[in-house]
Short mmCIF file of C-alpha atoms and ligand atoms in Angstrom, two decimals:
data_model
loop_
_atom_site.label_atom_id
_atom_site.label_comp_id
_atom_site.label_asym_id
_atom_site.label_seq_id
_atom_site.Cartn_x
_atom_site.Cartn_y
_atom_site.Cartn_z
CA UNK A 1 22.10 7.51 -11.23
CA UNK A 2 22.16 8.82 -7.66
CA UNK A 3 24.45 11.23 -5.88
CA UNK A 4 24.91 10.46 -2.20
CA UNK A 5 25.63 13.62 -0.25
CA UNK A 6 27.20 14.14 3.11
CA UNK A 7 24.27 14.70 5.47
CA UNK A 8 25.76 18.03 6.61
CA UNK A 9 25.76 19.51 3.09
CA UNK A 10 24.56 23.15 3.21
CA UNK A 11 21.32 23.87 1.32
CA UNK A 12 23.09 26.37 -0.93
CA UNK A 13 25.53 23.68 -2.05
CA UNK A 14 22.66 21.30 -2.95
CA UNK A 15 21.07 24.08 -4.98
CA UNK A 16 24.37 24.78 -6.75
CA UNK A 17 24.87 21.10 -7.66
CA UNK A 18 21.21 20.84 -8.75
CA UNK A 19 21.68 23.80 -11.08
CA UNK A 20 24.83 22.24 -12.56
CA UNK A 21 22.82 19.08 -13.24
CA UNK A 22 19.93 21.01 -14.82
CA UNK A 23 22.46 22.63 -17.16
CA UNK A 24 23.25 19.09 -18.31
CA UNK A 25 19.54 18.46 -19.02
CA UNK A 26 19.16 16.27 -15.95
CA UNK A 27 16.33 16.70 -13.42
CA UNK A 28 17.64 16.42 -9.84
CA UNK A 29 15.31 15.05 -7.15
CA UNK A 30 16.50 15.41 -3.60
CA UNK A 31 15.28 12.99 -0.95
CA UNK A 32 16.25 13.40 2.65
CA UNK A 33 16.05 10.24 4.73
CA UNK A 34 16.83 9.93 8.42
CA UNK A 35 20.47 9.13 7.69
CA UNK A 36 21.19 10.06 4.11
CA UNK A 37 20.69 12.84 1.67
CA UNK A 38 20.41 11.56 -1.88
CA UNK A 39 20.01 13.42 -5.15
CA UNK A 40 18.34 11.23 -7.77
CA UNK A 41 19.27 12.10 -11.35
CA UNK A 42 16.38 11.73 -13.76
CA UNK A 43 16.90 11.89 -17.49
CA UNK A 44 19.41 10.55 -19.95
CA UNK A 45 22.23 9.73 -17.55
CA UNK A 46 23.97 7.28 -19.89
CA UNK A 47 26.31 9.98 -21.17
CA UNK A 48 27.23 11.24 -17.68
CA UNK A 49 30.59 10.34 -16.27
CA UNK A 50 30.24 9.44 -12.56
CA UNK A 51 33.81 10.60 -11.85
CA UNK A 52 33.08 13.98 -13.33
CA UNK A 53 29.88 14.32 -11.27
CA UNK A 54 31.83 13.34 -8.16
CA UNK A 55 34.07 16.34 -8.75
CA UNK A 56 31.19 18.80 -8.66
CA UNK A 57 31.42 19.14 -4.89
CA UNK A 58 33.53 17.97 -1.92
CA UNK A 59 30.24 17.14 -0.14
CA UNK A 60 29.52 14.34 -2.63
CA UNK A 61 30.27 10.98 -1.02
CA UNK A 62 29.37 8.62 -3.85
CA UNK A 63 27.93 8.58 -7.34
CA UNK A 64 26.15 5.34 -8.23
CA UNK A 65 24.36 4.06 -11.28
CA UNK A 66 20.94 2.43 -10.70
CA UNK A 67 21.02 -0.71 -12.76
CA UNK A 68 17.33 -1.67 -12.53
CA UNK A 69 14.77 -0.31 -15.01
CA UNK A 70 12.76 1.09 -12.09
CA UNK A 71 14.62 4.10 -10.72
CA UNK A 72 12.54 6.11 -8.26
CA UNK A 73 11.04 2.90 -6.88
CA UNK A 74 14.42 1.28 -6.32
CA UNK A 75 15.94 0.88 -2.88
CA UNK A 76 19.14 2.42 -4.25
CA UNK A 77 17.26 5.63 -5.07
CA UNK A 78 17.00 6.24 -1.32
CA UNK A 79 20.35 4.67 -0.65
CA UNK A 80 18.79 1.79 1.25
CA UNK A 81 16.41 3.77 3.44
CA UNK A 82 12.76 2.63 3.53
CA UNK A 83 10.25 5.31 2.66
CA UNK A 84 7.34 6.26 4.89
CA UNK A 85 3.87 6.99 3.60
CA UNK A 86 1.98 9.25 5.98
CA UNK A 87 -1.77 9.24 5.47
CA UNK A 88 -4.07 11.79 7.04
CA UNK A 89 -7.25 10.39 8.61
CA UNK A 90 -9.83 12.08 10.85
CA UNK A 91 -8.05 10.47 13.82
CA UNK A 92 -4.62 11.78 12.83
CA UNK A 93 -1.73 10.71 10.65
CA UNK A 94 -1.01 7.02 10.13
CA UNK A 95 2.42 5.99 8.88
CA UNK A 96 3.07 3.00 6.61
CA UNK A 97 6.63 1.75 6.47
CA UNK A 98 9.21 -0.64 7.76
CA UNK A 99 9.94 1.39 10.88
CA UNK A 100 6.32 1.82 11.92
CA UNK A 101 3.72 -0.43 13.53
CA UNK A 102 1.77 -2.71 11.20
CA UNK A 103 -1.20 -0.88 9.74
CA UNK A 104 -4.45 -2.85 9.52
CA UNK A 105 -7.05 -2.24 6.83
CA UNK A 106 -10.34 -4.17 6.83
CA UNK A 107 -13.88 -4.04 5.53
CA UNK A 108 -16.20 -5.61 2.99
CA UNK A 109 -15.34 -6.27 -0.62
CA UNK A 110 -18.22 -3.99 -1.69
CA UNK A 111 -20.14 -1.27 0.09
CA UNK A 112 -23.67 -2.72 0.14
CA UNK A 113 -25.76 -0.40 2.29
CA UNK A 114 -25.37 2.18 5.05
CA UNK A 115 -26.05 -0.11 7.98
CA UNK A 116 -23.58 -2.78 6.90
CA UNK A 117 -20.75 -0.39 6.12
CA UNK A 118 -21.14 1.70 9.28
CA UNK A 119 -21.51 -1.34 11.56
CA UNK A 120 -18.62 -3.17 9.94
CA UNK A 121 -16.50 -0.03 10.29
CA UNK A 122 -17.29 0.16 14.00
CA UNK A 123 -16.47 -3.50 14.50
CA UNK A 124 -13.18 -3.48 12.67
CA UNK A 125 -12.23 -0.26 14.42
CA UNK A 126 -12.76 -2.03 17.75
CA UNK A 127 -10.29 -4.68 16.59
CA UNK A 128 -7.60 -2.06 15.94
CA UNK A 129 -7.83 -1.06 12.28
CA UNK A 130 -6.93 2.40 11.09
CA UNK A 131 -8.54 2.13 7.66
CA UNK A 132 -11.88 0.89 6.36
CA UNK A 133 -11.83 -0.69 2.92
CA UNK A 134 -14.87 -1.01 0.70
CA UNK A 135 -15.48 -0.98 -3.03
CA UNK A 136 -17.87 1.43 -4.71
CA UNK A 137 -16.70 0.57 -8.23
CA UNK A 138 -16.06 -3.16 -8.54
CA UNK A 139 -13.95 -4.83 -11.23
CA UNK A 140 -15.90 -8.07 -11.75
CA UNK A 141 -14.94 -10.92 -14.05
CA UNK A 142 -18.56 -11.20 -15.24
CA UNK A 143 -20.45 -8.19 -16.60
CA UNK A 144 -23.58 -9.73 -15.07
CA UNK A 145 -22.17 -9.78 -11.52
CA UNK A 146 -22.78 -6.94 -9.03
CA UNK A 147 -20.73 -3.97 -10.24
CA UNK A 148 -20.80 -1.89 -7.05
CA UNK A 149 -23.19 0.93 -6.14
CA UNK A 150 -20.84 3.58 -7.57
CA UNK A 151 -21.19 7.17 -6.44
CA UNK A 152 -23.87 6.47 -3.82
CA UNK A 153 -21.48 3.98 -2.17
CA UNK A 154 -18.85 6.73 -1.93
CA UNK A 155 -21.35 8.74 0.15
CA UNK A 156 -21.79 5.74 2.45
CA UNK A 157 -18.05 5.48 2.90
CA UNK A 158 -17.98 9.14 3.87
CA UNK A 159 -20.68 8.45 6.42
CA UNK A 160 -18.65 5.56 7.92
CA UNK A 161 -15.60 7.84 7.99
CA UNK A 162 -17.57 10.50 9.84
CA UNK A 163 -18.96 8.06 12.39
CA UNK A 164 -15.73 6.16 13.12
CA UNK A 165 -12.88 8.49 12.15
CA UNK A 166 -11.31 5.66 10.15
CA UNK A 167 -9.44 6.45 6.95
CA UNK A 168 -11.01 5.17 3.74
CA UNK A 169 -9.43 2.92 1.13
CA UNK A 170 -11.45 2.51 -2.05
CA UNK A 171 -10.75 1.60 -5.65
CA UNK A 172 -10.80 3.78 -8.73
CA UNK A 173 -11.31 1.92 -12.01
CA UNK A 174 -11.71 4.76 -14.46
CA UNK A 175 -9.97 8.11 -14.87
CA UNK A 176 -13.44 9.66 -15.25
CA UNK A 177 -14.22 8.80 -11.60
CA UNK A 178 -10.88 9.83 -10.15
CA UNK A 179 -11.93 13.22 -8.81
CA UNK A 180 -14.99 11.79 -7.04
CA UNK A 181 -13.04 8.87 -5.59
CA UNK A 182 -10.19 11.15 -4.48
CA UNK A 183 -12.65 13.41 -2.67
CA UNK A 184 -13.66 10.48 -0.41
CA UNK A 185 -10.64 8.17 -0.28
CA UNK A 186 -7.73 8.73 2.06
CA UNK A 187 -5.90 6.10 0.02
CA UNK A 188 -6.84 5.40 -3.59
CA UNK A 189 -6.69 1.75 -4.56
CA UNK A 190 -5.59 0.64 -8.02
CA UNK A 191 -6.86 -2.91 -8.42
CA UNK A 192 -4.98 -5.89 -9.80
CA UNK A 193 -6.77 -5.67 -13.13
CA UNK A 194 -5.71 -2.05 -13.62
CA UNK A 195 -2.10 -2.39 -12.51
CA UNK A 196 -0.93 -1.72 -16.04
CA UNK A 197 -3.59 0.82 -16.98
CA UNK A 198 -0.92 3.39 -17.67
CA UNK A 199 -3.23 6.35 -18.27
CA UNK A 200 -4.87 5.67 -14.89
CA UNK A 201 -1.45 5.34 -13.23
CA UNK A 202 -0.34 8.68 -14.68
CA UNK A 203 -3.53 10.34 -13.42
CA UNK A 204 -3.26 9.00 -9.86
CA UNK A 205 0.40 9.99 -9.96
CA UNK A 206 -0.58 13.56 -10.79
CA UNK A 207 -2.96 13.97 -7.82
CA UNK A 208 -2.12 14.23 -4.15
CA UNK A 209 -3.77 11.27 -2.39
CA UNK A 210 -1.63 8.23 -1.49
CA UNK A 211 -2.02 5.25 -3.80
CA UNK A 212 -2.34 1.56 -2.98
CA UNK A 213 -1.08 -0.36 -6.00
CA UNK A 214 -2.18 -3.99 -6.10
CA UNK A 215 -0.11 -6.51 -7.98
CA UNK A 216 -1.57 -7.60 -11.30
CA UNK A 217 -2.87 -11.15 -11.61
CA UNK A 218 -0.01 -12.16 -13.88
CA UNK A 219 2.49 -9.42 -13.13
CA UNK A 220 6.14 -10.11 -12.44
CA UNK A 221 7.74 -8.15 -9.64
CA UNK A 222 9.47 -6.02 -12.24
CA UNK A 223 6.16 -5.28 -14.05
CA UNK A 224 4.73 -4.24 -10.70
CA UNK A 225 7.63 -1.97 -9.76
CA UNK A 226 7.53 -0.40 -13.22
CA UNK A 227 3.83 0.33 -12.64
CA UNK A 228 4.76 1.99 -9.32
CA UNK A 229 7.41 3.93 -11.23
CA UNK A 230 4.67 5.48 -13.41
CA UNK A 231 2.97 6.90 -10.29
CA UNK A 232 6.24 8.10 -8.78
CA UNK A 233 7.38 9.61 -12.06
CA UNK A 234 4.14 11.56 -12.32
CA UNK A 235 4.99 13.25 -9.02
CA UNK A 236 3.25 11.22 -6.32
CA UNK A 237 5.79 9.71 -3.89
CA UNK A 238 3.15 8.05 -1.68
CA UNK A 239 2.80 4.57 -3.10
CA UNK A 240 2.07 1.39 -1.12
CA UNK A 241 2.50 -1.97 -2.86
CA UNK A 242 -0.07 -4.69 -2.17
CA UNK A 243 0.60 -8.37 -2.83
CA UNK A 244 -2.80 -10.02 -3.45
CA UNK A 245 -1.89 -13.31 -5.04
CA UNK A 246 -1.01 -14.24 -8.60
CA UNK A 247 -2.54 -16.66 -11.06
CA UNK A 248 -0.94 -20.10 -11.03
CA UNK A 249 -2.35 -23.46 -12.05
CA UNK A 250 -4.54 -24.34 -9.06
CA UNK A 251 -7.98 -22.78 -9.31
CA UNK A 252 -9.83 -25.41 -7.34
CA UNK A 253 -8.41 -25.18 -3.85
CA UNK A 254 -7.07 -21.62 -3.90
CA UNK A 255 -8.31 -18.64 -5.88
CA UNK A 256 -4.80 -17.22 -6.32
CA UNK A 257 -1.33 -18.09 -5.09
CA UNK A 258 -0.28 -15.63 -2.41
CA UNK A 259 3.34 -14.85 -3.18
CA UNK A 260 4.77 -14.34 0.27
CA UNK A 261 8.30 -14.56 -1.10
CA UNK A 262 7.52 -11.25 -2.78
CA UNK A 263 7.84 -9.57 0.62
CA UNK A 264 11.58 -10.14 1.19
CA UNK A 265 12.22 -9.81 -2.54
CA UNK A 266 10.56 -6.38 -2.60
CA UNK A 267 12.45 -5.45 0.52
CA UNK A 268 15.69 -6.02 -1.33
CA UNK A 269 14.57 -4.05 -4.39
CA UNK A 270 12.41 -1.15 -3.24
CA UNK A 271 11.95 1.35 -0.43
CA UNK A 272 8.16 1.39 -0.81
CA UNK A 273 5.90 0.05 2.00
CA UNK A 274 4.47 -3.44 1.50
CA UNK A 275 0.89 -4.55 2.20
CA UNK A 276 -0.50 -8.07 1.90
CA UNK A 277 -4.10 -9.03 1.06
CA UNK A 278 -4.59 -12.65 2.13
CA UNK A 279 -8.33 -12.54 1.28
CA UNK A 280 -7.89 -12.28 -2.49
CA UNK A 281 -4.59 -14.12 -2.06
CA UNK A 282 -6.34 -17.34 -1.01
CA UNK A 283 -10.03 -16.87 -1.87
CA UNK A 284 -11.22 -18.78 1.21
CA UNK A 285 -11.85 -17.37 4.68
CA UNK A 286 -10.46 -20.46 6.38
CA UNK A 287 -6.98 -19.81 4.98
CA UNK A 288 -6.88 -16.11 5.75
CA UNK A 289 -5.64 -16.40 9.38
CA UNK A 290 -2.63 -18.58 8.53
CA UNK A 291 -1.58 -16.39 5.62
CA UNK A 292 -2.07 -13.20 7.66
CA UNK A 293 0.28 -14.50 10.35
CA UNK A 294 2.77 -15.64 7.74
CA UNK A 295 2.67 -12.23 6.04
CA UNK A 296 3.50 -10.46 9.29
CA UNK A 297 6.24 -12.97 10.08
CA UNK A 298 7.68 -12.38 6.61
CA UNK A 299 7.85 -8.63 7.22
CA UNK A 300 4.72 -7.07 5.71
CA UNK A 301 4.07 -3.46 6.81
CA UNK A 302 0.32 -3.70 6.48
CA UNK A 303 -2.51 -6.19 6.03
CA UNK A 304 -5.79 -5.74 4.17
CA UNK A 305 -8.52 -8.23 5.01
CA UNK A 306 -12.10 -8.56 3.79
CA UNK A 307 -14.70 -8.59 6.58
CA UNK A 308 -18.46 -8.91 6.04
CA UNK A 309 -21.25 -9.03 8.65
CA UNK A 310 -22.88 -11.97 6.85
CA UNK A 311 -20.46 -13.53 4.33
CA UNK A 312 -23.06 -16.03 3.08
CA UNK A 313 -25.17 -13.10 1.81
CA UNK A 314 -22.31 -10.91 0.51
CA UNK A 315 -22.80 -9.37 -2.94
CA UNK A 316 -19.15 -10.07 -3.74
CA UNK A 317 -16.31 -12.18 -2.33
CA UNK A 318 -18.35 -13.76 0.50
CA UNK A 319 -16.34 -17.03 0.56
CA UNK A 320 -13.13 -15.18 1.41
CA UNK A 321 -14.63 -12.77 3.95
CA UNK A 322 -14.25 -13.11 7.70
CA UNK A 323 -17.06 -12.20 10.07
CA UNK A 324 -16.30 -9.26 12.40
CA UNK A 325 -15.94 -11.73 15.29
CA UNK A 326 -13.49 -13.92 13.38
CA UNK A 327 -11.55 -10.79 12.45
CA UNK A 328 -11.39 -9.59 16.03
CA UNK A 329 -10.09 -12.98 17.14
CA UNK A 330 -7.51 -12.98 14.39
CA UNK A 331 -6.30 -9.50 15.34
CA UNK A 332 -5.51 -10.70 18.83
CA UNK A 333 -3.39 -13.51 17.41
CA UNK A 334 -1.70 -11.18 14.94
CA UNK A 335 -0.68 -8.87 17.76
CA UNK A 336 1.34 -11.72 19.25
CA UNK A 337 3.16 -12.39 15.97
CA UNK A 338 3.70 -8.66 15.44
CA UNK A 339 5.29 -8.37 18.84
CA UNK A 340 7.53 -11.37 18.16
CA UNK A 341 8.89 -9.82 14.98
CA UNK A 342 9.37 -6.43 16.62
CA UNK A 343 6.28 -4.78 15.12
CA UNK A 344 3.98 -4.26 18.12
CA UNK A 345 0.52 -2.85 17.48
CA UNK A 346 -1.93 -0.83 19.43
CA UNK A 347 -4.06 -3.88 20.16
CA UNK A 348 -1.04 -5.78 21.57
CA UNK A 349 -2.13 -4.89 25.09
CA UNK A 350 -5.14 -7.15 24.60
CA UNK A 351 -2.93 -10.22 24.55
CA UNK A 352 -2.69 -9.93 28.33
CA UNK A 353 -6.27 -11.13 28.74
CA UNK A 354 -7.75 -14.32 27.33
CA UNK A 355 -8.74 -14.09 23.70
CA UNK A 356 -12.31 -15.04 24.37
CA UNK A 357 -13.01 -12.50 27.06
CA UNK A 358 -11.23 -9.75 25.13
CA UNK A 359 -13.27 -10.47 22.02
CA UNK A 360 -16.56 -10.47 23.91
CA UNK A 361 -15.58 -7.17 25.58
CA UNK A 362 -14.78 -5.65 22.22
CA UNK A 363 -18.02 -6.83 20.69
CA UNK A 364 -20.09 -5.70 23.66
CA UNK A 365 -18.48 -2.26 23.53
CA UNK A 366 -19.04 -1.73 19.89
CA UNK A 367 -22.14 -3.47 18.64
C1 LIG B 1 -10.66 -5.82 -4.00
O1 LIG B 1 -9.80 -5.36 -3.25
O2 LIG B 1 -11.85 -6.00 -3.68
C2 LIG B 1 -10.24 -6.26 -5.35
C3 LIG B 1 -11.09 -6.30 -6.37
O3 LIG B 1 -8.96 -6.64 -5.37
P1 LIG B 1 -8.03 -7.13 -6.59
O4 LIG B 1 -7.91 -5.96 -7.50
O5 LIG B 1 -6.75 -7.48 -5.90
O6 LIG B 1 -8.70 -8.30 -7.23
MN1 LIG B 2 -12.95 -8.37 -3.10
#
């Protein structure tokens, strides 16, 4: 249930209503958007009478029941206002959300060595990214495949962060590694395979770093939003959802099926920012540009793309990785789409010059 307050409600009145609710064994959670002030009622609200709650104060505009099983994650919980996730990086705060520019995240699947991660970071930074991605702990289908360099790769990510000022996105697979990962990551990634690892979700919910929650391979949208609800319920409001493709019947020509329809569907259900990962979503580098453009056109708030200096030699996910040059070219095209859908980016200015000369300038400046 939510209580929609008049935006001019005095603080003392909110406190008084909150205390009344606590007396009824309900936990009130106030969220102040740009236009609305909403008190979310957490607990057993089934017995509450909305009309009676309405009478608690003349500043109450509406009392509404949230019908979905996900409460804090629902769009209703913020009375239709999108949330913003602000992430601190060495270069300042970056905001994810519907009313902010598209945020680009790029980097290799796995952190392989210092030279590759630092150089790739510099190259993707030149293309306009705000965050470097790279796995230290890798969830691999085969136990015999490269598992990531672990803790030593976290140090390399820190080095790339120091050199470039980019924020770091990296995955945690195990609660035992959470503290170490959180000390390096600006955004902690929960991978598709761990989307329903509820003890891990509770732990990332109880710490302060923003969380990137990837959609499980066979997760429905409701499963996914319920997983986000675990993080929100544990006290962490900074959750970004990432669509990365789901398992359907074709395994030959695409690795996963990128569910772009999830973008408008999520928009209608949740206030949380939406990211799309077309690299895992397709599994092949040649399809990444088309799906990236489509994701922006469909309203994604952020894109995460795998980039490797030499995809043929990558220790993981080479076939779906773009080279830095391909990525830089793509970013120029994405800026045009972003502008068309009213989401201009920092690199949009580069569309004034020809793609080829802009790319060679970028590469010359940063290699
Ligand atoms: C990754 O981002 O490298 C990754 C393993 O992603 P996913 O969990 O979506 O498979
Ligand atoms: Mn990968």
